[in-house]
Amino acid sequence: MPEKIVETTPYEDQRPGTSGLRKKVSVFRKKNYLENFVQSIFDSINAPRGSVLVLGGDGRFYNIEAIRIILGMAAANGFDRAIVGKGGILSTPAASHLIRKRGAYGGIILSASHNPGGEHGDFGIKYNSENGGPAPEKLTEAIYEKSRSISRYRIVEEVEVDLENIGESKIGEMTVEVIDPVSGYADLMESLFDFASIRHLLKGDFRIRFDAMHAVTGPYAVEILEKRLGAKQGSVMNSIPLPDFGGGHPDPNLTYAEDLVKIMYGEKAPDFGAASDGDGDRNMILGGRFFVTPSDSLAVLAANAKLVPGYQDGLLGVARSMPTSGAVDRVASALGIPFYETPTGWKFFGNLMDAGRVTLCGEESFGTGSNHVREKDGLWAVLFWLNLIAAKRMSVEEIMHEHWKTFGRNFYSRHDYEDLPLESARKVMEAVESRFRDLPGTVFGKYTVLHCDDFSYKDPVDGSLSRGQGLRIVFTDGSRIVHRLSGTGTSGATLRVYLECFESNASRHKLDAQDALSELIAIAKGISGIEEKTGRKEPTVIT
Ligand code: VG1
Ligand code: CO
C-alpha cells in the first residue's frame, strides 16, 4: 500500500452550505470528487504531524467506501491516529463528543442529515474543529477556495482495515482505532440526566415511542432508552440503520415521521413520542395527540433546566437562530440571563459556548443542544424532556400549557416551498427585498410594519461578520415574517417562510398555529407574490 500523490483537476461546486458539502451520491462518486474536497480540508486545517482525527458517519449509502478513502488520505497526510466508529457509524453529537473527549485535532462527519439517502439520494461531508463544532465560516470558505485550485492529493490507496471489529490496526504509520460508537455517548448522557428517576417513570405505566427512522440513532436509542433506562422492548421503532433509511425521508417532523405520528395521534396513544433524523442531531417531541414546536421546546428546557442534574446550577445564557421563535427570549429575560440571536446553522453557537456565554441553544428546525457537545443533539433533547416529565410529574401537554400560561405563547410555523427552480426562488426573494423601503409604517389589518432588514450577525466573540442571513419583516407587536433560502438542499431551491406572532391571552393558547397565523400567512403571500412567481398555491411542508 504505497503512499501516492495523485494529479487532479478542481470542481467548481464544492462550496459548503449551512452544514457542510451536500450533493447527490452520484456527484460524490465522480472521479476525485470526494478526494478533492478531503484534500482541501487537510490543506486548510494544517494539522501538525501526530494529530488525531475522528471519523464516522450516519451509515447512509457510500458511507463505508468514503471512510476507506478518507482513512487512506489521512494516513498519507500525516495523521498519527484515526478514531472510527465501528462499522463507520457515529452520530453527529457522538462525533462531537469524541473529538472533545479524545483531544482530537478535528473530525470528519459523513452525513446529509435529514436528506434522503440511498444510491440515488444524498451524501454529505463536513469538518468539525477541535472544540467538536462545525468549522466556522472562515474555515469553510478557505476549504472552498482550496477546492477551486486543487491540483493533487495524497492517498494510500485500497486500504484494507477491519472496520467491523473494535480494535487497532495500521495504515502505514497511522493507527486506525475502531471504537464502540455508542457507549461513550451513552455515558455522557448518564452524567447529565437523572437516569434513576427516568427509570422509575418508565417502570410505571408511562409509555414512550422513539422513531429512529432507520437512521443512525437506532443503536443509541436502544442502548439508552431500552437497555439503560428500561423502556419496554420495542419502544424504539425503525431501529436498524439502513443505507437508504428504508426509502424514507429521515426528517423528524409531522410530515415525514409518519409511522410515529400515526401512533401518537391514534387510539391509545403513548404518553411520549420522539424521533430523530439521519445523523441524530435533530429531535421532534410529541405528547399523546400533542406536538411541541421546536422553538417552544427550547424555551421549556431553558425555563426548567435547574430540574436536571447537569444544569442544576442554572444557565450561563441562551441562544437561538434568527428564524427561531422568540419564546426562549422571554425565558431568558425572566431568568435575567444573556440571550443571543445568531444566523441559521450550528456553527454560530460554538464561539458563544467556548467563551462561556451560553449553555443552551436551539433552532426552529428541530435542533436543540447544550455545551455538553458542540452540535445539536437529538437524544439529549429526548432525555431532557423525560427528565422534566419525571421531575414535574406532568404530561407533555400539561408542561406546555403551564409554560404558555407563565410566558405567553409565540405561535410559530415554517412554510417550505421545496424544489423550486432557482430563478423563481430568487425572484421571490428579490420581490420581498424590493419592498423594504416602502413597507415600514404600512398597516395590514391589525399588523403594522415596524422595520425590515436582511439579517446580519457580528460574532460577539471573534468579531466576524455574516451577512445575507434572511429577510425579516418585523411588526410593531413583535410579530415577524422571515424569508430565507435553504443552504442544505441538493436539487433546485427551497424557500423557507417563517411566521410568528405572540399571544398573551391564555384563552387563545389552544388555537391551532395555522389559524392563529392565518393573517400573517396572507400578508406574506401578498408581499412576495409567491403564487404568481412559482405557481405554487401551498407550501410543500408545513412545520
Ligand atoms: C437547515 C435548517 C437549519 C439547520 C441545518 C442543518 O438548514 O434550517 O436550522 O441548522 O438544516 O441541520 P437550511 O439552510 O436548509 O435552512 V442538519 O440536522 O441537516 O445538519
Ligand atoms: Co441532522
Coordinates of C-alpha atoms and ligand atoms in Angstrom, one line a residue:
M1 CA 0.0 0.0 0.0
P2 CA 2.3 2.7 -1.1
E3 CA 1.5 6.4 -0.5
K4 CA 0.7 8.2 -3.7
I5 CA 0.4 11.7 -4.9
V6 CA -2.5 11.8 -7.5
E7 CA -2.9 14.6 -10.0
T8 CA -6.4 16.1 -10.1
T9 CA -8.5 19.0 -11.5
P10 CA -10.8 21.1 -9.5
Y11 CA -14.6 21.0 -9.4
E12 CA -16.3 24.4 -9.2
D13 CA -19.2 23.4 -6.9
Q14 CA -17.6 22.5 -3.6
R15 CA -18.8 25.4 -1.5
P16 CA -20.1 24.1 1.8
G17 CA -23.7 25.1 2.7
T18 CA -25.4 25.5 6.1
S19 CA -23.9 22.3 7.3
G20 CA -21.1 21.0 5.1
L21 CA -21.0 19.9 1.5
R22 CA -24.1 18.1 0.4
K23 CA -24.6 16.6 -3.1
K24 CA -26.2 13.6 -4.7
V25 CA -24.4 10.3 -4.2
S26 CA -23.7 10.3 -8.0
V27 CA -21.8 13.6 -7.7
F28 CA -19.7 12.3 -4.8
R29 CA -18.8 9.2 -6.8
K30 CA -17.4 11.3 -9.7
K31 CA -13.7 10.8 -10.2
N32 CA -11.7 12.5 -7.5
Y33 CA -14.7 14.5 -6.2
L34 CA -14.5 13.3 -2.6
E35 CA -10.7 13.2 -2.7
N36 CA -10.5 16.8 -3.9
F37 CA -12.7 18.0 -1.0
V38 CA -11.0 16.0 1.6
Q39 CA -7.5 17.2 0.5
S40 CA -8.9 20.8 0.5
I41 CA -9.9 20.2 4.1
F42 CA -6.5 18.8 5.1
D43 CA -4.7 21.6 3.2
S44 CA -6.8 24.3 5.0
I45 CA -6.6 23.0 8.6
N46 CA -2.8 22.4 8.6
A47 CA -2.9 19.7 11.3
P48 CA 0.5 19.2 12.8
R49 CA 2.1 15.8 12.4
G50 CA 1.0 13.5 15.1
S51 CA -2.6 14.7 15.1
V52 CA -5.7 12.7 15.8
L53 CA -8.7 12.6 13.5
V54 CA -12.2 11.4 14.4
L55 CA -14.2 9.8 11.5
G56 CA -17.7 8.4 11.2
G57 CA -21.0 8.9 9.5
D58 CA -24.7 8.2 9.6
G59 CA -24.4 4.9 7.8
R60 CA -26.0 6.0 4.6
F61 CA -25.2 4.7 1.2
Y62 CA -21.5 5.3 0.3
N63 CA -20.6 5.8 4.0
I64 CA -18.1 2.9 4.2
E65 CA -16.5 3.5 0.8
A66 CA -15.9 7.1 1.7
I67 CA -14.5 6.2 5.1
R68 CA -11.9 3.9 3.5
I69 CA -10.8 6.7 1.1
I70 CA -10.6 9.2 3.9
L71 CA -8.6 6.9 6.0
G72 CA -6.1 6.4 3.2
M73 CA -5.9 10.1 2.7
A74 CA -5.5 10.8 6.5
A75 CA -2.6 8.3 6.6
A76 CA -0.9 9.9 3.6
N77 CA -1.4 13.4 5.1
G78 CA 0.5 12.6 8.3
F79 CA -2.2 11.9 10.8
D80 CA -1.0 9.8 13.7
R81 CA -4.3 8.2 14.6
A82 CA -7.8 8.0 13.2
I83 CA -10.6 7.1 15.6
V84 CA -13.5 5.5 13.7
G85 CA -16.9 4.3 14.9
K86 CA -17.5 0.6 14.4
G87 CA -19.0 -0.1 11.0
G88 CA -18.2 3.5 10.1
I89 CA -21.0 4.7 12.4
L90 CA -21.0 7.9 14.5
S91 CA -24.0 10.1 15.1
T92 CA -23.2 13.8 14.8
P93 CA -23.4 14.5 18.5
A94 CA -21.4 11.4 19.4
A95 CA -18.7 12.5 16.9
S96 CA -18.6 16.0 18.5
H97 CA -18.3 14.4 21.9
L98 CA -15.5 12.1 20.8
I99 CA -13.4 14.9 19.3
R100 CA -13.6 16.7 22.6
K101 CA -13.0 13.7 24.8
R102 CA -10.1 12.4 22.9
G103 CA -8.4 15.8 22.3
A104 CA -8.6 15.2 18.5
Y105 CA -7.4 17.9 16.1
G106 CA -10.8 17.6 14.4
G107 CA -13.2 15.2 12.8
I108 CA -14.9 14.4 9.5
I109 CA -18.6 13.6 9.7
L110 CA -20.2 11.9 6.7
S111 CA -23.9 12.8 6.6
A112 CA -26.5 14.6 4.6
S113 CA -28.5 14.7 7.8
H114 CA -32.3 14.8 7.1
N115 CA -31.9 14.5 3.4
P116 CA -32.9 11.1 1.9
G117 CA -30.2 8.5 1.3
G118 CA -29.6 5.5 -0.9
E119 CA -27.8 5.2 -4.3
H120 CA -30.0 8.0 -5.8
G121 CA -30.2 10.0 -2.6
D122 CA -27.8 12.5 -1.0
F123 CA -24.4 12.3 0.6
G124 CA -22.6 14.9 2.7
I125 CA -19.3 15.6 4.4
K126 CA -18.3 18.2 7.0
Y127 CA -15.3 19.1 9.0
N128 CA -15.6 19.8 12.8
S129 CA -12.8 21.6 14.6
E130 CA -11.1 20.6 17.9
N131 CA -13.9 22.1 20.0
G132 CA -16.2 19.5 18.4
G133 CA -18.2 22.0 16.5
P134 CA -18.8 22.7 12.8
A135 CA -16.0 24.6 11.1
P136 CA -16.6 28.3 11.3
E137 CA -17.4 30.3 8.1
K138 CA -13.8 31.5 7.7
L139 CA -12.6 27.9 7.5
T140 CA -15.4 26.6 5.2
E141 CA -14.6 29.5 2.9
A142 CA -10.9 28.6 2.9
I143 CA -11.7 25.0 2.1
Y144 CA -13.9 26.1 -0.8
E145 CA -11.1 28.3 -2.1
K146 CA -8.7 25.4 -2.0
S147 CA -11.1 23.2 -3.8
R148 CA -11.1 25.6 -6.7
S149 CA -7.4 25.4 -7.4
I150 CA -6.5 21.9 -6.2
S151 CA -4.1 20.0 -8.4
R152 CA -3.0 17.0 -6.4
Y153 CA -4.0 14.9 -3.4
R154 CA -2.2 12.4 -1.2
I155 CA -3.6 9.0 -0.6
V156 CA -2.8 5.4 0.4
E157 CA -4.9 3.5 -2.0
E158 CA -7.1 0.4 -1.4
V159 CA -6.7 0.4 2.3
E160 CA -7.7 -2.9 3.9
V161 CA -8.6 -2.3 7.5
D162 CA -11.2 -4.2 9.6
L163 CA -13.9 -1.6 10.5
E164 CA -16.4 -4.2 11.8
N165 CA -14.5 -5.1 15.0
I166 CA -13.3 -3.0 17.9
G167 CA -9.5 -2.8 17.9
E168 CA -6.5 -1.2 16.4
S169 CA -4.7 -1.7 13.1
K170 CA -2.3 0.3 10.9
I171 CA -2.3 2.1 7.6
G172 CA 1.3 2.9 7.0
E173 CA 2.4 4.9 10.1
M174 CA -1.2 5.8 11.1
T175 CA -3.1 3.8 13.7
V176 CA -6.7 3.1 13.0
E177 CA -8.7 2.7 16.2
V178 CA -12.1 1.3 15.8
I179 CA -14.3 2.1 18.8
D180 CA -17.9 1.4 20.1
P181 CA -19.8 4.4 18.8
V182 CA -22.5 4.2 21.4
S183 CA -21.1 3.6 24.9
G184 CA -19.1 6.8 25.4
Y185 CA -22.0 8.9 24.3
A186 CA -24.4 6.9 26.5
D187 CA -22.1 7.5 29.5
L188 CA -22.2 11.3 28.7
M189 CA -26.0 11.2 28.8
E190 CA -26.0 9.3 32.1
S191 CA -23.7 12.0 33.6
L192 CA -26.2 14.8 32.7
F193 CA -29.6 13.3 33.4
D194 CA -31.3 11.7 36.4
F195 CA -31.4 8.2 35.0
A196 CA -32.8 6.8 38.2
S197 CA -35.9 8.9 38.1
I198 CA -36.5 8.4 34.4
R199 CA -36.1 4.6 35.0
H200 CA -38.7 4.9 37.7
L201 CA -41.1 6.8 35.4
L202 CA -40.7 4.1 32.7
K203 CA -41.2 1.3 35.1
G204 CA -44.7 2.5 35.8
D205 CA -47.4 2.8 33.1
F206 CA -45.8 5.7 31.3
R207 CA -45.3 4.6 27.7
I208 CA -42.9 6.0 25.2
R209 CA -42.1 5.5 21.5
F210 CA -39.0 6.7 19.8
D211 CA -38.7 6.6 16.0
A212 CA -35.1 6.2 14.8
M213 CA -36.4 6.4 11.2
H214 CA -34.0 3.7 10.1
A215 CA -31.2 6.1 10.7
V216 CA -28.2 6.4 13.0
T217 CA -29.9 6.9 16.4
G218 CA -31.3 3.3 16.4
P219 CA -28.4 1.7 18.2
Y220 CA -28.0 4.7 20.5
A221 CA -31.7 4.8 21.5
V222 CA -31.9 1.0 22.1
E223 CA -28.9 1.2 24.4
I224 CA -30.0 4.3 26.3
L225 CA -33.8 4.0 26.3
E226 CA -34.4 0.3 26.4
K227 CA -31.2 -1.1 28.0
R228 CA -30.1 1.6 30.4
L229 CA -33.5 3.1 31.2
G230 CA -35.7 0.1 31.0
A231 CA -38.2 1.2 28.4
K232 CA -40.2 -1.7 27.1
Q233 CA -38.6 -3.6 24.3
G234 CA -39.9 -2.3 21.0
S235 CA -40.3 1.3 22.4
V236 CA -37.6 2.2 19.8
M237 CA -39.0 1.7 16.3
N238 CA -37.3 1.5 13.0
S239 CA -34.1 1.0 15.0
I240 CA -31.9 -0.7 12.4
P241 CA -29.9 1.8 10.4
L242 CA -30.3 1.2 6.7
P243 CA -28.2 2.7 3.9
D244 CA -31.4 4.1 2.3
F245 CA -33.2 4.8 5.6
G246 CA -35.9 2.3 4.4
G247 CA -36.7 4.6 1.4
G248 CA -37.9 7.3 3.8
H249 CA -37.0 10.8 4.4
P250 CA -35.2 10.8 7.8
D251 CA -36.5 14.2 8.9
P252 CA -38.4 14.2 12.2
N253 CA -41.4 16.3 11.6
L254 CA -45.1 15.8 11.3
T255 CA -44.9 15.1 7.6
Y256 CA -42.0 12.7 7.3
A257 CA -42.1 10.8 10.7
E258 CA -45.4 9.3 9.5
D259 CA -45.1 6.0 11.4
L260 CA -44.7 7.7 14.7
V261 CA -47.3 10.3 14.1
K262 CA -49.9 7.7 13.3
I263 CA -49.2 6.0 16.6
M264 CA -49.1 9.3 18.6
Y265 CA -52.3 10.5 17.1
G266 CA -54.1 7.1 17.2
E267 CA -56.3 5.4 19.8
K268 CA -54.4 4.5 22.9
A269 CA -51.5 6.9 22.1
P270 CA -48.4 6.5 24.2
D271 CA -47.6 9.3 26.7
F272 CA -44.5 10.4 25.0
G273 CA -43.2 10.2 21.4
A274 CA -40.0 11.4 19.8
A275 CA -38.0 11.0 16.6
S276 CA -34.5 11.9 15.3
D277 CA -33.0 12.5 11.9
G278 CA -30.4 10.8 9.7
D279 CA -27.4 11.8 11.7
G280 CA -29.0 12.0 15.2
D281 CA -28.8 15.7 15.8
R282 CA -32.5 16.7 15.4
N283 CA -35.4 15.9 17.6
M284 CA -39.2 16.0 17.5
I285 CA -41.1 15.9 20.8
L286 CA -44.7 14.7 21.0
G287 CA -47.2 14.0 23.7
G288 CA -50.3 11.9 23.2
R289 CA -52.0 13.8 20.3
F290 CA -49.9 16.8 21.0
F291 CA -47.0 18.4 19.1
V292 CA -44.3 20.6 20.7
T293 CA -42.8 23.1 18.3
P294 CA -39.0 23.1 18.5
S295 CA -38.9 26.8 19.4
D296 CA -41.2 26.1 22.3
S297 CA -39.2 23.0 23.3
L298 CA -36.1 25.2 23.6
A299 CA -38.0 27.6 25.8
V300 CA -39.3 24.8 28.1
L301 CA -35.9 23.3 28.5
A302 CA -34.4 26.7 29.4
A303 CA -37.2 27.5 31.9
N304 CA -36.9 24.2 33.7
A305 CA -33.2 23.5 33.3
K306 CA -32.5 23.5 37.1
L307 CA -34.5 20.4 37.5
V308 CA -31.9 18.4 35.5
P309 CA -28.7 17.4 37.4
G310 CA -26.4 18.5 34.6
Y311 CA -27.9 22.0 34.7
Q312 CA -28.9 22.4 38.3
D313 CA -26.6 25.4 38.8
G314 CA -28.6 27.3 36.1
L315 CA -27.7 28.6 32.7
L316 CA -24.9 31.0 31.6
G317 CA -27.1 32.2 28.8
V318 CA -29.2 31.0 25.8
A319 CA -29.0 31.4 22.1
R320 CA -31.3 30.8 19.2
S321 CA -31.1 31.2 15.4
M322 CA -32.8 34.3 14.0
P323 CA -35.7 32.5 12.4
T324 CA -36.5 30.6 15.6
S325 CA -39.4 32.0 17.6
G326 CA -38.8 34.4 20.4
A327 CA -40.3 32.0 23.1
V328 CA -36.8 31.5 24.6
D329 CA -36.1 35.2 24.7
R330 CA -39.0 35.6 27.2
V331 CA -37.5 32.9 29.4
A332 CA -34.0 34.5 29.3
S333 CA -35.4 37.8 30.3
A334 CA -37.4 36.3 33.2
L335 CA -34.3 34.4 34.4
G336 CA -32.1 37.5 33.9
I337 CA -29.6 35.7 31.7
P338 CA -27.9 36.8 28.5
F339 CA -29.6 35.9 25.2
Y340 CA -28.1 35.8 21.7
E341 CA -29.6 35.7 18.2
T342 CA -27.4 34.0 15.6
P343 CA -27.7 33.1 11.9
T344 CA -29.1 29.7 10.9
G345 CA -26.8 26.8 11.4
W346 CA -25.0 25.3 14.4
K347 CA -21.6 26.8 13.6
F348 CA -22.5 30.1 15.1
F349 CA -23.2 28.7 18.6
G350 CA -19.7 27.2 19.1
N351 CA -17.9 30.5 19.8
L352 CA -20.6 31.5 22.4
M353 CA -20.3 28.2 24.2
D354 CA -16.5 28.2 24.1
A355 CA -16.5 31.7 25.6
G356 CA -18.8 30.5 28.4
R357 CA -21.6 32.8 27.3
V358 CA -24.4 30.3 26.7
T359 CA -25.4 26.9 28.0
L360 CA -28.4 26.1 25.9
C361 CA -29.2 26.9 22.3
G362 CA -31.6 25.8 19.6
E363 CA -33.2 26.3 16.2
E364 CA -36.7 26.1 14.9
S365 CA -35.6 23.2 12.6
F366 CA -35.9 20.6 15.3
G367 CA -32.5 21.3 16.7
T368 CA -31.7 21.7 20.4
G369 CA -28.5 21.3 22.3
S370 CA -26.1 22.5 25.1
N371 CA -22.5 23.0 25.8
H372 CA -22.1 19.2 26.6
V373 CA -21.0 19.0 22.9
R374 CA -20.8 21.5 20.1
E375 CA -23.6 20.1 17.9
K376 CA -27.3 19.9 18.3
D377 CA -28.3 16.6 19.9
G378 CA -31.5 14.7 19.3
L379 CA -31.4 12.1 22.0
W380 CA -30.1 14.6 24.5
A381 CA -33.3 16.6 24.0
V382 CA -35.5 13.5 24.4
L383 CA -33.8 12.7 27.7
F384 CA -34.1 16.3 28.8
W385 CA -37.9 16.1 28.3
L386 CA -38.1 12.7 30.0
N387 CA -36.2 14.1 32.9
L388 CA -38.5 17.0 33.2
I389 CA -41.6 14.8 33.0
A390 CA -40.2 12.6 35.7
A391 CA -39.4 15.6 37.9
K392 CA -42.6 17.6 37.4
R393 CA -44.9 14.6 37.2
M394 CA -46.8 16.3 34.4
S395 CA -47.6 15.3 30.9
V396 CA -46.0 16.9 27.8
E397 CA -49.2 18.8 27.2
E398 CA -49.5 20.0 30.8
I399 CA -45.9 21.2 30.8
M400 CA -46.5 23.1 27.6
H401 CA -49.7 24.8 28.8
E402 CA -48.1 25.7 32.1
H403 CA -45.3 27.3 30.1
W404 CA -47.7 29.3 27.9
K405 CA -49.6 30.5 31.0
T406 CA -46.4 31.8 32.5
F407 CA -44.7 33.3 29.5
G408 CA -47.4 33.6 26.9
R409 CA -47.4 31.7 23.6
N410 CA -45.4 32.5 20.5
F411 CA -47.4 31.0 17.7
Y412 CA -45.0 29.8 15.1
S413 CA -44.8 28.0 11.8
R414 CA -42.4 27.4 8.9
H415 CA -43.7 27.0 5.4
D416 CA -41.2 25.3 3.0
Y417 CA -41.5 25.5 -0.8
E418 CA -39.2 22.7 -1.9
D419 CA -37.5 22.1 -5.2
L420 CA -38.3 25.4 -6.9
P421 CA -36.4 26.5 -10.0
L422 CA -33.6 28.6 -8.7
E423 CA -34.7 31.5 -10.8
S424 CA -38.2 31.8 -9.3
A425 CA -36.9 31.4 -5.8
R426 CA -34.6 34.3 -6.4
K427 CA -37.4 36.3 -7.8
V428 CA -39.5 35.8 -4.7
M429 CA -36.6 36.9 -2.5
E430 CA -35.9 40.0 -4.7
A431 CA -39.6 40.9 -4.6
V432 CA -39.6 40.8 -0.8
E433 CA -36.4 42.9 -0.5
S434 CA -37.6 45.4 -3.0
R435 CA -40.4 46.3 -0.6
F436 CA -38.2 47.1 2.3
R437 CA -38.2 50.8 1.6
D438 CA -42.0 51.2 1.4
L439 CA -43.1 48.7 4.0
P440 CA -42.3 50.4 7.3
G441 CA -45.4 52.1 8.6
T442 CA -47.7 50.1 6.3
V443 CA -50.8 48.8 8.0
F444 CA -52.2 45.3 7.2
G445 CA -55.3 44.8 9.3
K446 CA -54.2 44.6 12.9
Y447 CA -50.5 44.4 11.9
T448 CA -48.2 47.5 11.3
V449 CA -44.8 47.0 9.8
L450 CA -42.1 48.4 12.2
H451 CA -38.9 47.6 10.2
C452 CA -37.4 45.3 7.6
D453 CA -33.8 44.1 7.1
D454 CA -31.6 41.4 5.7
F455 CA -30.2 39.9 8.9
S456 CA -26.5 40.2 9.6
Y457 CA -24.6 39.0 12.6
K458 CA -21.4 40.2 14.2
D459 CA -20.0 37.4 16.3
P460 CA -19.5 38.9 19.8
V461 CA -16.5 36.7 20.4
D462 CA -14.3 37.0 17.3
G463 CA -16.0 40.0 15.7
S464 CA -16.6 38.2 12.3
L465 CA -19.5 39.4 10.3
S466 CA -22.0 37.2 8.5
R467 CA -24.4 39.0 6.1
G468 CA -27.4 38.0 4.0
Q469 CA -28.9 35.6 6.6
G470 CA -32.6 36.1 5.9
L471 CA -35.1 38.8 5.1
R472 CA -37.0 40.0 8.1
I473 CA -40.2 41.9 8.3
V474 CA -40.9 42.8 11.9
F475 CA -44.3 44.3 13.0
T476 CA -44.9 46.7 15.9
D477 CA -46.3 44.0 18.2
G478 CA -43.1 41.8 17.6
S479 CA -44.8 39.5 15.1
R480 CA -42.4 38.5 12.2
I481 CA -42.3 37.2 8.7
V482 CA -38.9 35.9 7.6
H483 CA -38.0 34.7 4.1
R484 CA -34.8 32.7 3.6
L485 CA -33.3 30.3 1.0
S486 CA -32.2 26.9 2.4
G487 CA -28.5 26.1 2.3
T488 CA -28.8 22.3 2.6
G489 CA -30.7 21.1 -0.4
T490 CA -29.1 19.3 -3.4
S491 CA -31.6 20.0 -6.1
G492 CA -33.3 23.3 -7.1
A493 CA -34.0 25.8 -4.4
T494 CA -36.0 25.6 -1.2
L495 CA -37.6 28.8 0.1
R496 CA -38.5 28.9 3.7
V497 CA -41.1 31.3 5.1
Y498 CA -41.0 31.6 8.9
L499 CA -44.1 33.1 10.6
E500 CA -44.5 34.2 14.2
C501 CA -47.0 36.1 16.4
F502 CA -47.4 36.4 20.1
E503 CA -50.4 35.7 22.2
S504 CA -50.6 36.6 25.9
N505 CA -54.3 35.7 26.4
A506 CA -54.4 32.2 27.8
S507 CA -57.9 31.6 26.5
R508 CA -56.4 31.7 23.0
H509 CA -53.5 29.4 23.6
K510 CA -55.3 26.3 22.4
L511 CA -55.8 27.7 18.9
D512 CA -54.2 25.9 16.0
A513 CA -51.0 27.6 15.0
Q514 CA -52.0 27.9 11.3
D515 CA -55.3 29.6 12.3
A516 CA -53.5 31.9 14.7
L517 CA -51.1 32.8 11.9
S518 CA -53.6 33.0 9.1
E519 CA -53.4 36.8 8.6
L520 CA -49.6 36.8 8.6
I521 CA -49.6 34.0 6.1
A522 CA -51.8 36.0 3.8
I523 CA -49.7 39.2 4.3
A524 CA -46.5 37.2 3.4
K525 CA -48.1 35.9 0.2
G526 CA -49.2 39.3 -0.7
I527 CA -45.8 40.9 -0.2
S528 CA -43.8 38.2 -2.0
G529 CA -46.2 37.3 -4.8
I530 CA -45.1 33.7 -4.3
E531 CA -48.1 32.2 -6.0
E532 CA -47.6 34.1 -9.3
K533 CA -43.9 33.7 -9.3
T534 CA -43.7 30.0 -8.5
G535 CA -47.1 28.6 -9.5
R536 CA -47.3 27.1 -6.0
K537 CA -50.5 27.7 -4.1
E538 CA -49.4 26.0 -0.9
P539 CA -46.1 25.0 0.7
T540 CA -44.6 21.6 0.3
V541 CA -44.1 21.1 4.0
I542 CA -45.5 23.0 7.0
T543 CA -43.9 22.6 10.3
Ligands
VG1_1 C1 -31.4 23.5 7.8 C2 -32.1 24.2 9.0 C3 -31.0 24.7 9.9 C4 -30.1 23.6 10.3 C5 -29.5 22.9 9.0 C6 -28.6 21.7 9.4 O1 -30.7 24.5 7.1 O2 -33.0 25.2 8.6 O3 -31.6 25.3 11.0 O4 -29.0 24.0 11.1 O5 -30.6 22.5 8.2 O6 -29.3 20.7 10.1 P1 -31.2 25.2 5.8 O7 -30.1 26.1 5.3 O8 -31.7 24.1 4.8 O9 -32.4 26.0 6.2 V1 -28.9 19.1 9.9 O10 -29.7 18.2 11.0 O11 -29.5 18.9 8.3 O12 -27.3 19.1 9.9
CO2 CO -29.1 16.4 11.2

